[in-house]
Every structure is written in C-alpha cells, then in structure tokens.
C-alpha cells in the first residue's frame, strides 16, 4: 500500500498511512450527516456515542446560541453561574438517589481522573490511606494516563506501559461465569484493601460492547459495600438512555459512591463532563485545613455554553417524550437484530436497551484485524456511519432514528457479511 499524503491534522485513533480521504461533513440534522460531495449518511453510532437526541437538536442549539451571547466563559473557582447551578440541581434530581455533589470537567477521561482522585483523596483525608484500584478486564475508561491505567492493557497503551499504575483486574462476567467475577472481586476487596472499584455498568463499550446483567452489577456493589470499597460507575457511555434507562445503574437499583457522566450530557453538542459523589466523599475534603482541598481544575471547568447545552438536554429528559423515544428505539432494535440470531455468519448477537452488537465470524478476529477497516469502508460506500470494533459490529443510533433508517443499517450489515465473511 502506498503512503497517503501526510495530513496536517493528526486525527484520533487514525493510522494516517492507511487512511483514505477523510469524509468531509458539512451539516448534521437528526440521524443524518451531509457530506461535501453531496451524500446523506446515516449516523448509526451517534458520532462516537455522544449524539443522543440527534444532530443539531433545536432546543439544545437555541440554548447554546442564547448563552453564547450572554456569558461564554468564567473562572469557576470563586465564581458560579446559572447554567452550572441548574445542571447540578437537575443532575442530583434525575441521577441515582444519594449522590449529593457535582464536579464539572470537560471529557469522559477527565471525569474518570476526577473520580479516581476523589476516591484516593477520600481515603487519604480520613487518615486511612488506600490507593489500589480494582478494575474489570476489557474495560475502557479513557485515554489519559490515569484512565488508561484502569482500562484494559493492550496494543493501544503498550508503549506507555511504564507510565501506567498497577491495578487489580477481575474477569469480565461472561454468561455462566458470573460467580468467578464476584469471587475475584470479593477476594480483591478482602485481601488488598483497595480504595475503589471502577466499572462500566451493564456494557463495556470500547472493549467490544460486552454486556452483562443487572444482577451482577448489584452483587458487585454489595461486595464493595461490605469492604467499604468505593464503587465508581463510569456511565460515560451507558448514561443518557443508552441502556434503556436514563442511567444503567437504575436497572440494578444501586447508587454508586461516585458516578461519571459525559458523552450525551450535552446531547452530544459540546464537550462537558461531570463526576457526582456521595456526601462523605465531599465531606472528607471539607475542612478549614487548606491541604484537604480537592486540588483539581481545568481552565474551562463548567463552561457556561456547555452547561447551557447540558441544561437543555436535561430539560429534554424531564419530558416523557425522550423516554418514549428510548423505549421505541429499544423495541425497534430488538426486532431488527432478531433475524441475525439465526444467521450462522454471526455470533454473540446481543442487545441492551438501544444498543445492539454482533460478531462477524472471521478467521481474523481482534481489534486490529483487517476485517474492521474493510467493514467500515463497505459501510461508508453504503452511506452508513458504522465503525466496527474489530469484527464486532454495533449499532448505537441517536433516538430520532426511524425504522426505515434501521432497515438500511441492518441491510448494510447483512450485505457486508455477504461481501466479506
Ligand atoms: C468514551 C469513554 C470514556 C472517555 O471519554 P472521552 O470523552 O472520550 O474522554 C470513558 N469511559 C467510557 C466508558 C467511555 O465510553
């Protein structure tokens, strides 16, 4: 393969030597993207899992426009503003009961870093230092050093291995092997006095859309409680309706000690993240002693325009219509995926809420297998934005997607199997 022209822009997760022309997008509307060369693409992965209601959702767009002309940035230490106050109040109202404080940041990775610092800071400040973190195999929590440390080790972070801190990994609770996961967690909690356990509730996203049931999530929370290990729910991907409920933890009827939300927090319009925590974690930092301050900030903490977008998103979630859309998409997805269960070319056909995934059987599995880029190129030619994780094809559409759109998406998946399997 000849080397392509070097790009001035260094794109994320992109091997420029193999990448063809970047598709230029001029406009987004609902589930559709419009390209510079006159095509309409169906966004079947919500632009990397962030766009929930649809591109350029009018209520969110007008909130952004209004806020941008009023106050578009303010230092957030010593100062506050209505959009942030409103977002915090609504998050505490709509989130799991028992979370009392909201810390703002800018991305999912940062919300995870904040969660880890809150947890370690808590143990430090109560005079019982604990620093070890327990994680689940195949997890993904972001690409900053701390977030990589608690995520799966592999080709993505091999070069940076020496910078990553050591963690204890428990196995993914694969079907009929759930007890091994629970036993490993119990043993780690008993024997290693960890500070925290961090987990993606119900679905491990980037690790391959691996799904596990709510009862396992509930049991893991119980085990952590028994050893006072802080339970961090990374709902960066699972939040905002993806799993069928507003947050995945609802299905297990649990309140994590710390929760991370980002991606769909602004409906996918602007970058923003939050880390929510229980009162005792905040209280451990609450002191006349300045050394107990939670030492974390980013320049754009709680940016007012991003907060206005989040407030508009939260407005939409207060309205039953968003929940009806989620239920409708979950039902349509259930129907759409059904025929693939009997298709011998696919394995592990699965769904949680609005997300479906299936593995194309291939002699060449794994994330870096050539089948991934081949599938993606096939879908691009079909005007579908799908980005398989290796041989795992998943569909995570915005909630405005129609049955007709889904028909086109799954016809594309079927035809890809015909062409490439
Ligand atoms: C995407 C993701 C992150 C990282 O979020 P960024 O905004 O990309 O930094 C963290 N955790 C999970 C579960 C994610 O899916």
Tab-separated table of C-alpha atoms and ligand atoms in Angstrom:
chain	number	residue	atom	x	y	z
A	1	UNK	CA	0.000	0.000	0.000
A	2	UNK	CA	1.383	3.428	-0.939
A	3	UNK	CA	1.613	6.061	1.747
A	4	UNK	CA	-1.138	8.628	1.568
A	5	UNK	CA	-0.402	12.316	1.602
A	6	UNK	CA	0.568	13.337	5.117
A	7	UNK	CA	-2.213	15.168	6.878
A	8	UNK	CA	-1.639	18.456	8.744
A	9	UNK	CA	-4.322	17.403	11.169
A	10	UNK	CA	-3.386	14.388	13.259
A	11	UNK	CA	-6.734	12.638	13.677
A	12	UNK	CA	-7.642	10.499	16.708
A	13	UNK	CA	-7.284	6.708	16.553
A	14	UNK	CA	-6.216	7.049	12.933
A	15	UNK	CA	-3.331	5.401	11.127
A	16	UNK	CA	-2.778	8.082	8.517
A	17	UNK	CA	-0.624	5.815	6.359
A	18	UNK	CA	-3.627	3.535	5.801
A	19	UNK	CA	-6.437	6.047	5.939
A	20	UNK	CA	-8.093	7.127	2.698
A	21	UNK	CA	-9.526	10.590	2.210
A	22	UNK	CA	-11.351	11.909	5.270
A	23	UNK	CA	-15.043	12.321	4.636
A	24	UNK	CA	-15.886	15.988	4.960
A	25	UNK	CA	-19.175	16.688	6.715
A	26	UNK	CA	-20.913	19.996	6.150
A	27	UNK	CA	-24.050	19.620	8.212
A	28	UNK	CA	-25.802	17.352	10.672
A	29	UNK	CA	-29.543	17.033	11.129
A	30	UNK	CA	-31.179	14.404	13.336
A	31	UNK	CA	-29.761	10.996	12.440
A	32	UNK	CA	-28.194	12.278	9.214
A	33	UNK	CA	-24.891	13.779	8.174
A	34	UNK	CA	-24.492	15.627	4.883
A	35	UNK	CA	-21.157	15.336	3.098
A	36	UNK	CA	-19.298	17.857	0.959
A	37	UNK	CA	-19.699	15.504	-2.011
A	38	UNK	CA	-23.483	15.583	-1.715
A	39	UNK	CA	-24.234	12.359	0.148
A	40	UNK	CA	-26.500	11.768	3.124
A	41	UNK	CA	-25.013	9.411	5.706
A	42	UNK	CA	-26.978	7.698	8.479
A	43	UNK	CA	-25.117	8.151	11.750
A	44	UNK	CA	-25.541	4.662	13.229
A	45	UNK	CA	-23.028	5.211	16.053
A	46	UNK	CA	-24.138	8.657	17.230
A	47	UNK	CA	-20.785	10.145	16.224
A	48	UNK	CA	-18.765	8.094	18.723
A	49	UNK	CA	-21.670	7.593	21.121
A	50	UNK	CA	-22.291	11.219	22.036
A	51	UNK	CA	-25.297	12.364	19.983
A	52	UNK	CA	-28.387	11.167	21.837
A	53	UNK	CA	-31.457	13.052	20.594
A	54	UNK	CA	-29.998	13.774	17.157
A	55	UNK	CA	-27.617	16.220	15.481
A	56	UNK	CA	-28.482	19.894	15.957
A	57	UNK	CA	-31.436	19.237	18.241
A	58	UNK	CA	-33.287	22.597	18.094
A	59	UNK	CA	-33.826	23.108	21.849
A	60	UNK	CA	-30.129	22.481	22.546
A	61	UNK	CA	-28.999	24.656	19.623
A	62	UNK	CA	-31.054	27.624	20.765
A	63	UNK	CA	-29.835	27.264	24.376
A	64	UNK	CA	-26.251	27.384	23.073
A	65	UNK	CA	-26.960	30.401	20.882
A	66	UNK	CA	-28.590	32.307	23.705
A	67	UNK	CA	-25.874	31.546	26.273
A	68	UNK	CA	-23.018	32.275	23.851
A	69	UNK	CA	-24.063	35.930	23.637
A	70	UNK	CA	-24.573	36.317	27.382
A	71	UNK	CA	-21.628	34.759	29.206
A	72	UNK	CA	-19.457	32.268	27.410
A	73	UNK	CA	-16.627	31.697	29.906
A	74	UNK	CA	-15.898	32.475	33.541
A	75	UNK	CA	-13.337	31.162	36.012
A	76	UNK	CA	-15.191	28.576	38.123
A	77	UNK	CA	-13.207	28.968	41.354
A	78	UNK	CA	-14.855	31.672	43.431
A	79	UNK	CA	-17.472	32.256	40.712
A	80	UNK	CA	-20.593	30.438	39.648
A	81	UNK	CA	-23.390	30.895	37.086
A	82	UNK	CA	-26.968	29.852	36.463
A	83	UNK	CA	-26.357	27.218	33.773
A	84	UNK	CA	-23.977	25.285	36.077
A	85	UNK	CA	-26.273	25.659	39.101
A	86	UNK	CA	-29.260	24.450	37.076
A	87	UNK	CA	-27.379	21.497	35.610
A	88	UNK	CA	-26.112	20.422	39.039
A	89	UNK	CA	-29.593	20.658	40.584
A	90	UNK	CA	-31.168	18.657	37.742
A	91	UNK	CA	-28.428	16.008	37.805
A	92	UNK	CA	-28.961	15.455	41.516
A	93	UNK	CA	-32.699	15.248	40.893
A	94	UNK	CA	-32.563	12.846	37.924
A	95	UNK	CA	-29.492	10.820	38.927
A	96	UNK	CA	-29.337	7.945	41.406
A	97	UNK	CA	-30.662	8.958	44.844
A	98	UNK	CA	-27.932	9.605	47.424
A	99	UNK	CA	-25.446	11.464	45.222
A	100	UNK	CA	-25.090	14.964	46.627
A	101	UNK	CA	-22.259	16.776	44.843
A	102	UNK	CA	-21.310	17.550	41.245
A	103	UNK	CA	-17.780	18.273	39.981
A	104	UNK	CA	-17.541	19.579	36.411
A	105	UNK	CA	-14.861	18.764	33.839
A	106	UNK	CA	-14.523	18.523	30.072
A	107	UNK	CA	-14.379	14.929	28.876
A	108	UNK	CA	-15.125	11.387	29.910
A	109	UNK	CA	-11.450	10.702	30.555
A	110	UNK	CA	-11.201	13.716	32.843
A	111	UNK	CA	-14.348	12.733	34.717
A	112	UNK	CA	-12.643	9.383	35.403
A	113	UNK	CA	-9.426	11.076	36.549
A	114	UNK	CA	-11.536	13.217	38.876
A	115	UNK	CA	-13.334	10.126	40.198
A	116	UNK	CA	-10.020	8.380	40.933
A	117	UNK	CA	-8.614	11.480	42.643
A	118	UNK	CA	-11.806	11.858	44.701
A	119	UNK	CA	-11.559	8.235	45.827
A	120	UNK	CA	-7.849	8.322	46.705
A	121	UNK	CA	-8.294	11.769	48.301
A	122	UNK	CA	-11.144	10.443	50.424
A	123	UNK	CA	-9.023	7.643	51.925
A	124	UNK	CA	-6.075	9.978	52.383
A	125	UNK	CA	-8.150	12.629	54.132
A	126	UNK	CA	-9.862	10.248	56.538
A	127	UNK	CA	-6.420	9.044	57.609
A	128	UNK	CA	-6.687	5.533	56.211
A	129	UNK	CA	-4.591	5.717	53.053
A	130	UNK	CA	-5.695	3.306	50.348
A	131	UNK	CA	-4.549	3.655	46.783
A	132	UNK	CA	-5.182	0.405	44.948
A	133	UNK	CA	-7.894	0.315	42.288
A	134	UNK	CA	-9.789	-2.771	41.163
A	135	UNK	CA	-10.916	-2.863	37.537
A	136	UNK	CA	-12.722	-5.219	35.185
A	137	UNK	CA	-10.938	-6.906	32.282
A	138	UNK	CA	-11.720	-5.429	28.832
A	139	UNK	CA	-12.769	-2.103	30.371
A	140	UNK	CA	-12.239	1.266	28.737
A	141	UNK	CA	-12.212	4.451	30.792
A	142	UNK	CA	-10.427	6.914	28.511
A	143	UNK	CA	-7.031	7.756	27.071
A	144	UNK	CA	-5.329	9.928	29.671
A	145	UNK	CA	-2.652	8.233	31.785
A	146	UNK	CA	-4.847	7.515	34.808
A	147	UNK	CA	-7.811	6.447	32.690
A	148	UNK	CA	-5.539	4.163	30.641
A	149	UNK	CA	-4.149	2.691	33.861
A	150	UNK	CA	-7.596	1.480	34.927
A	151	UNK	CA	-8.504	0.327	31.408
A	152	UNK	CA	-7.608	-2.821	29.508
A	153	UNK	CA	-3.949	-3.159	28.628
A	154	UNK	CA	-3.208	-3.872	25.012
A	155	UNK	CA	-1.845	-2.549	21.776
A	156	UNK	CA	-3.439	0.864	22.480
A	157	UNK	CA	-1.296	1.553	25.520
A	158	UNK	CA	1.607	-0.870	25.324
A	159	UNK	CA	4.131	1.887	24.583
A	160	UNK	CA	3.047	3.828	27.670
A	161	UNK	CA	3.016	0.791	29.985
A	162	UNK	CA	5.840	2.055	32.196
A	163	UNK	CA	3.795	5.183	32.996
A	164	UNK	CA	0.647	3.294	33.986
A	165	UNK	CA	-0.025	2.427	37.605
A	166	UNK	CA	-0.663	-1.112	38.716
A	167	UNK	CA	-4.254	-2.276	39.262
A	168	UNK	CA	-6.063	-5.495	40.158
A	169	UNK	CA	-8.190	-6.818	37.301
A	170	UNK	CA	-11.167	-9.140	37.799
A	171	UNK	CA	-12.563	-11.175	34.887
A	172	UNK	CA	-15.467	-9.965	32.771
A	173	UNK	CA	-18.674	-11.709	33.974
A	174	UNK	CA	-19.279	-13.755	30.830
A	175	UNK	CA	-22.501	-15.746	30.741
A	176	UNK	CA	-22.444	-18.639	33.246
A	177	UNK	CA	-19.093	-17.421	34.621
A	178	UNK	CA	-20.540	-14.598	36.711
A	179	UNK	CA	-19.630	-16.209	40.016
A	180	UNK	CA	-15.923	-16.184	39.137
A	181	UNK	CA	-16.134	-12.414	38.705
A	182	UNK	CA	-17.929	-11.950	42.022
A	183	UNK	CA	-15.459	-14.222	43.812
A	184	UNK	CA	-12.485	-12.366	42.340
A	185	UNK	CA	-13.956	-9.023	43.388
A	186	UNK	CA	-14.696	-10.291	46.911
A	187	UNK	CA	-11.188	-11.648	47.239
A	188	UNK	CA	-9.592	-8.406	45.999
A	189	UNK	CA	-11.777	-6.347	48.356
A	190	UNK	CA	-10.908	-8.572	51.331
A	191	UNK	CA	-7.216	-9.024	50.712
A	192	UNK	CA	-5.982	-5.835	49.097
A	193	UNK	CA	-7.940	-3.055	50.883
A	194	UNK	CA	-8.471	-1.237	47.597
A	195	UNK	CA	-9.587	2.391	47.510
A	196	UNK	CA	-12.110	1.803	44.751
A	197	UNK	CA	-13.581	-0.451	42.120
A	198	UNK	CA	-14.301	1.217	38.781
A	199	UNK	CA	-16.671	-0.350	36.285
A	200	UNK	CA	-18.776	0.373	33.212
A	201	UNK	CA	-22.316	-0.636	34.264
A	202	UNK	CA	-24.085	-3.252	32.056
A	203	UNK	CA	-21.985	-2.695	28.908
A	204	UNK	CA	-18.248	-2.488	28.347
A	205	UNK	CA	-18.205	-0.196	25.335
A	206	UNK	CA	-14.828	0.132	23.644
A	207	UNK	CA	-13.863	-3.314	24.958
A	208	UNK	CA	-16.258	-4.774	22.374
A	209	UNK	CA	-19.828	-3.972	23.516
A	210	UNK	CA	-19.640	-6.750	26.101
A	211	UNK	CA	-22.921	-6.983	28.022
A	212	UNK	CA	-23.677	-8.398	31.457
A	213	UNK	CA	-26.853	-8.480	33.541
A	214	UNK	CA	-28.024	-6.039	36.199
A	215	UNK	CA	-27.949	-8.621	38.975
A	216	UNK	CA	-24.174	-8.931	38.600
A	217	UNK	CA	-23.850	-5.158	38.852
A	218	UNK	CA	-25.958	-5.216	42.030
A	219	UNK	CA	-23.859	-8.012	43.552
A	220	UNK	CA	-20.627	-6.191	42.737
A	221	UNK	CA	-21.958	-3.120	44.548
A	222	UNK	CA	-22.859	-5.249	47.607
A	223	UNK	CA	-19.394	-6.804	47.701
A	224	UNK	CA	-17.749	-3.371	47.587
A	225	UNK	CA	-20.026	-2.091	50.336
A	226	UNK	CA	-19.071	-4.968	52.609
A	227	UNK	CA	-15.403	-3.901	52.447
A	228	UNK	CA	-16.103	-0.142	52.249
A	229	UNK	CA	-14.527	-0.109	48.789
A	230	UNK	CA	-15.745	2.930	46.843
A	231	UNK	CA	-17.828	1.934	43.839
A	232	UNK	CA	-17.185	4.125	40.790
A	233	UNK	CA	-19.716	3.801	37.967
A	234	UNK	CA	-18.263	5.008	34.675
A	235	UNK	CA	-21.514	5.844	32.858
A	236	UNK	CA	-19.751	7.969	30.259
A	237	UNK	CA	-21.121	5.712	27.519
A	238	UNK	CA	-24.057	3.992	29.267
A	239	UNK	CA	-25.665	7.211	30.513
A	240	UNK	CA	-28.444	9.195	28.846
A	241	UNK	CA	-30.784	6.406	27.865
A	242	UNK	CA	-28.416	4.076	26.026
A	243	UNK	CA	-29.225	1.006	28.120
A	244	UNK	CA	-32.973	1.698	28.166
A	245	UNK	CA	-32.997	3.671	31.422
A	246	UNK	CA	-31.599	7.170	31.914
A	247	UNK	CA	-28.595	5.647	33.722
A	248	UNK	CA	-27.586	1.979	33.677
A	249	UNK	CA	-27.268	1.807	37.486
A	250	UNK	CA	-31.054	2.272	37.753
A	251	UNK	CA	-31.550	-1.250	36.400
A	252	UNK	CA	-29.525	-2.704	39.277
A	253	UNK	CA	-31.242	-0.385	41.722
A	254	UNK	CA	-27.916	0.823	43.046
A	255	UNK	CA	-26.370	4.180	43.812
A	256	UNK	CA	-22.640	4.245	43.117
A	257	UNK	CA	-20.400	6.199	45.502
A	258	UNK	CA	-19.038	8.093	42.517
A	259	UNK	CA	-20.559	8.384	39.019
A	260	UNK	CA	-19.035	9.729	35.795
A	261	UNK	CA	-21.213	11.169	33.022
A	262	UNK	CA	-20.151	12.834	29.798
A	263	UNK	CA	-20.777	11.973	26.102
A	264	UNK	CA	-24.583	12.540	25.988
A	265	UNK	CA	-24.544	15.079	28.834
A	266	UNK	CA	-24.976	17.922	26.334
A	267	UNK	CA	-26.942	15.730	23.944
A	268	UNK	CA	-23.652	15.446	22.066
A	269	UNK	CA	-23.457	19.129	21.177
A	270	UNK	CA	-20.481	20.312	23.249
A	271	UNK	CA	-17.794	18.712	25.415
A	272	UNK	CA	-18.681	18.570	29.106
A	273	UNK	CA	-18.417	16.002	31.879
A	274	UNK	CA	-19.409	15.626	35.498
A	275	UNK	CA	-18.327	13.451	38.382
A	276	UNK	CA	-21.011	13.021	41.042
A	277	UNK	CA	-20.264	11.778	44.548
A	278	UNK	CA	-21.770	10.966	47.890
A	279	UNK	CA	-21.668	13.476	50.732
A	280	UNK	CA	-18.996	11.637	52.734
A	281	UNK	CA	-16.505	11.957	49.873
A	282	UNK	CA	-17.110	15.705	49.669
A	283	UNK	CA	-17.054	15.909	53.480
A	284	UNK	CA	-13.644	14.248	53.659
A	285	UNK	CA	-12.347	17.235	51.686
A	286	UNK	CA	-14.388	19.804	53.656
A	287	UNK	CA	-12.124	21.396	56.222
A	288	UNK	CA	-10.643	24.683	57.443
A	289	UNK	CA	-7.325	23.000	56.577
A	290	UNK	CA	-6.431	24.060	53.045
A	291	UNK	CA	-4.310	20.979	52.444
A	292	UNK	CA	-7.552	18.984	52.296
A	293	UNK	CA	-8.819	20.943	49.304
A	294	UNK	CA	-9.771	18.870	46.250
A	295	UNK	CA	-6.898	20.007	44.061
A	296	UNK	CA	-8.341	19.666	40.588
A	297	UNK	CA	-9.438	22.119	37.927
A	298	UNK	CA	-9.423	22.663	34.234
A	299	UNK	CA	-9.457	26.089	32.620
A	300	UNK	CA	-12.907	25.557	31.164
A	301	UNK	CA	-14.477	23.883	34.205
A	302	UNK	CA	-18.272	24.208	33.835
A	303	UNK	CA	-18.072	26.357	30.710
A	304	UNK	CA	-21.367	28.289	30.634
A	305	UNK	CA	-22.196	27.491	26.993
A	306	UNK	CA	-21.565	23.774	27.505
A	307	UNK	CA	-23.637	23.939	30.700
A	308	UNK	CA	-26.477	25.665	28.817
A	309	UNK	CA	-26.419	22.773	26.335
A	310	UNK	CA	-26.472	20.292	29.231
A	311	UNK	CA	-29.354	22.175	30.853
A	312	UNK	CA	-31.307	21.953	27.578
A	313	UNK	CA	-30.511	18.227	27.410
A	314	UNK	CA	-31.749	17.769	30.978
A	315	UNK	CA	-34.940	19.657	30.048
A	316	UNK	CA	-35.487	17.091	27.307
A	317	UNK	CA	-35.014	14.239	29.802
A	318	UNK	CA	-37.608	15.740	32.147
A	319	UNK	CA	-40.086	15.379	29.342
A	320	UNK	CA	-41.568	11.901	28.848
A	321	UNK	CA	-41.020	12.160	25.089
A	322	UNK	CA	-37.292	11.345	25.360
A	323	UNK	CA	-38.020	8.254	27.429
A	324	UNK	CA	-40.704	7.207	24.936
A	325	UNK	CA	-38.162	7.571	22.130
A	326	UNK	CA	-35.656	5.425	24.011
A	327	UNK	CA	-38.296	2.728	24.552
A	328	UNK	CA	-39.293	2.910	20.876
A	329	UNK	CA	-35.681	2.615	19.672
A	330	UNK	CA	-35.069	-0.306	22.060
A	331	UNK	CA	-38.111	-2.102	20.607
A	332	UNK	CA	-37.110	-1.376	17.008
A	333	UNK	CA	-33.568	-2.549	17.733
A	334	UNK	CA	-34.890	-5.772	19.290
A	335	UNK	CA	-36.846	-6.517	16.089
A	336	UNK	CA	-34.019	-5.515	13.793
A	337	UNK	CA	-31.398	-7.713	15.460
A	338	UNK	CA	-33.638	-10.777	15.771
A	339	UNK	CA	-33.015	-12.321	12.300
A	340	UNK	CA	-29.248	-12.266	12.915
A	341	UNK	CA	-29.605	-14.745	15.798
A	342	UNK	CA	-30.243	-17.496	13.260
A	343	UNK	CA	-27.574	-16.289	10.830
A	344	UNK	CA	-24.593	-18.659	11.110
A	345	UNK	CA	-22.183	-15.967	9.934
A	346	UNK	CA	-22.662	-14.055	13.176
A	347	UNK	CA	-22.036	-14.925	16.822
A	348	UNK	CA	-22.946	-13.335	20.153
A	349	UNK	CA	-25.921	-11.422	18.786
A	350	UNK	CA	-26.846	-9.179	21.696
A	351	UNK	CA	-28.731	-6.089	22.817
A	352	UNK	CA	-29.023	-3.933	25.904
A	353	UNK	CA	-31.580	-1.128	25.601
A	354	UNK	CA	-30.912	0.857	22.438
A	355	UNK	CA	-27.534	-0.778	21.705
A	356	UNK	CA	-27.117	-3.901	19.587
A	357	UNK	CA	-23.914	-5.751	18.783
A	358	UNK	CA	-22.932	-8.864	16.890
A	359	UNK	CA	-19.645	-10.500	15.990
A	360	UNK	CA	-18.946	-11.360	12.373
A	361	UNK	CA	-17.325	-14.774	12.328
A	362	UNK	CA	-13.923	-14.467	10.763
A	363	UNK	CA	-10.625	-16.267	10.767
A	364	UNK	CA	-9.095	-12.927	11.628
A	365	UNK	CA	-10.685	-11.542	14.839
A	366	UNK	CA	-9.388	-8.821	17.171
A	367	UNK	CA	-9.436	-5.049	17.051
A	368	UNK	CA	-6.509	-4.657	14.671
A	369	UNK	CA	-7.732	-7.352	12.298
A	370	UNK	CA	-8.141	-6.189	8.731
A	371	UNK	CA	-11.818	-7.046	8.776
A	372	UNK	CA	-12.589	-3.891	10.843
A	373	UNK	CA	-11.384	-1.301	8.293
A	374	UNK	CA	-12.823	-3.410	5.428
A	375	UNK	CA	-16.239	-3.406	7.063
A	376	UNK	CA	-16.014	0.295	7.763
A	377	UNK	CA	-15.118	1.073	4.158
A	378	UNK	CA	-18.007	-1.108	2.962
A	379	UNK	CA	-20.432	0.794	5.203
A	380	UNK	CA	-19.040	4.147	4.100
A	381	UNK	CA	-19.824	3.199	0.485
A	382	UNK	CA	-23.365	2.422	1.656
A	383	UNK	CA	-23.620	5.871	3.282
A	384	UNK	CA	-23.683	4.372	6.762
A	385	UNK	CA	-21.524	5.612	9.596
A	386	UNK	CA	-20.617	2.388	11.385
A	387	UNK	CA	-17.222	1.808	12.970
A	388	UNK	CA	-16.830	-1.834	13.978
A	389	UNK	CA	-14.593	-2.727	16.916
A	390	UNK	CA	-12.564	-5.353	15.059
A	391	UNK	CA	-15.111	-7.956	13.928
A	392	UNK	CA	-17.756	-6.632	16.365
A	393	UNK	CA	-20.383	-4.591	14.555
A	394	UNK	CA	-22.594	-2.496	16.808
A	395	UNK	CA	-25.465	-0.104	16.230
A	396	UNK	CA	-25.898	2.782	18.667
A	397	UNK	CA	-28.130	5.287	16.902
A	398	UNK	CA	-29.465	8.653	18.038
A	399	UNK	CA	-33.011	8.307	19.383
A	400	UNK	CA	-34.562	10.120	16.409
A	401	UNK	CA	-33.604	7.168	14.180
A	402	UNK	CA	-36.532	5.732	12.205
A	403	UNK	CA	-37.482	2.142	11.374
A	404	UNK	CA	-36.574	2.919	7.755
A	405	UNK	CA	-33.090	4.093	8.817
A	406	UNK	CA	-32.626	0.919	10.854
A	407	UNK	CA	-33.719	-1.201	7.869
A	408	UNK	CA	-30.986	0.438	5.821
A	409	UNK	CA	-28.400	-0.027	8.559
A	410	UNK	CA	-29.135	-3.753	9.013
A	411	UNK	CA	-29.393	-4.351	5.265
A	412	UNK	CA	-25.890	-2.899	5.138
A	413	UNK	CA	-24.733	-5.271	7.879
A	414	UNK	CA	-26.227	-8.273	6.046
A	415	UNK	CA	-24.700	-7.238	2.741
A	416	UNK	CA	-21.332	-6.677	4.386
A	417	UNK	CA	-21.424	-10.261	5.640
A	418	UNK	CA	-22.303	-11.448	2.107
A	419	UNK	CA	-19.439	-9.468	0.660
A	420	UNK	CA	-16.762	-10.020	3.286
A	421	UNK	CA	-17.498	-13.012	5.522
B	1	LIG	C1	-15.678	7.347	25.804
B	1	LIG	C2	-15.483	6.829	27.175
B	1	LIG	C3	-14.617	7.460	28.075
B	1	LIG	C4	-13.730	8.605	27.674
B	1	LIG	O1	-14.465	9.725	27.326
B	1	LIG	P1	-13.771	10.886	26.440
B	1	LIG	O2	-14.786	11.975	26.427
B	1	LIG	O3	-13.525	10.285	25.098
B	1	LIG	O4	-12.525	11.264	27.152
B	1	LIG	C5	-14.550	6.987	29.363
B	1	LIG	N1	-15.294	5.934	29.749
B	1	LIG	C6	-16.133	5.304	28.915
B	1	LIG	C7	-16.949	4.173	29.415
B	1	LIG	C8	-16.252	5.719	27.594
B	1	LIG	O5	-17.057	5.064	26.747
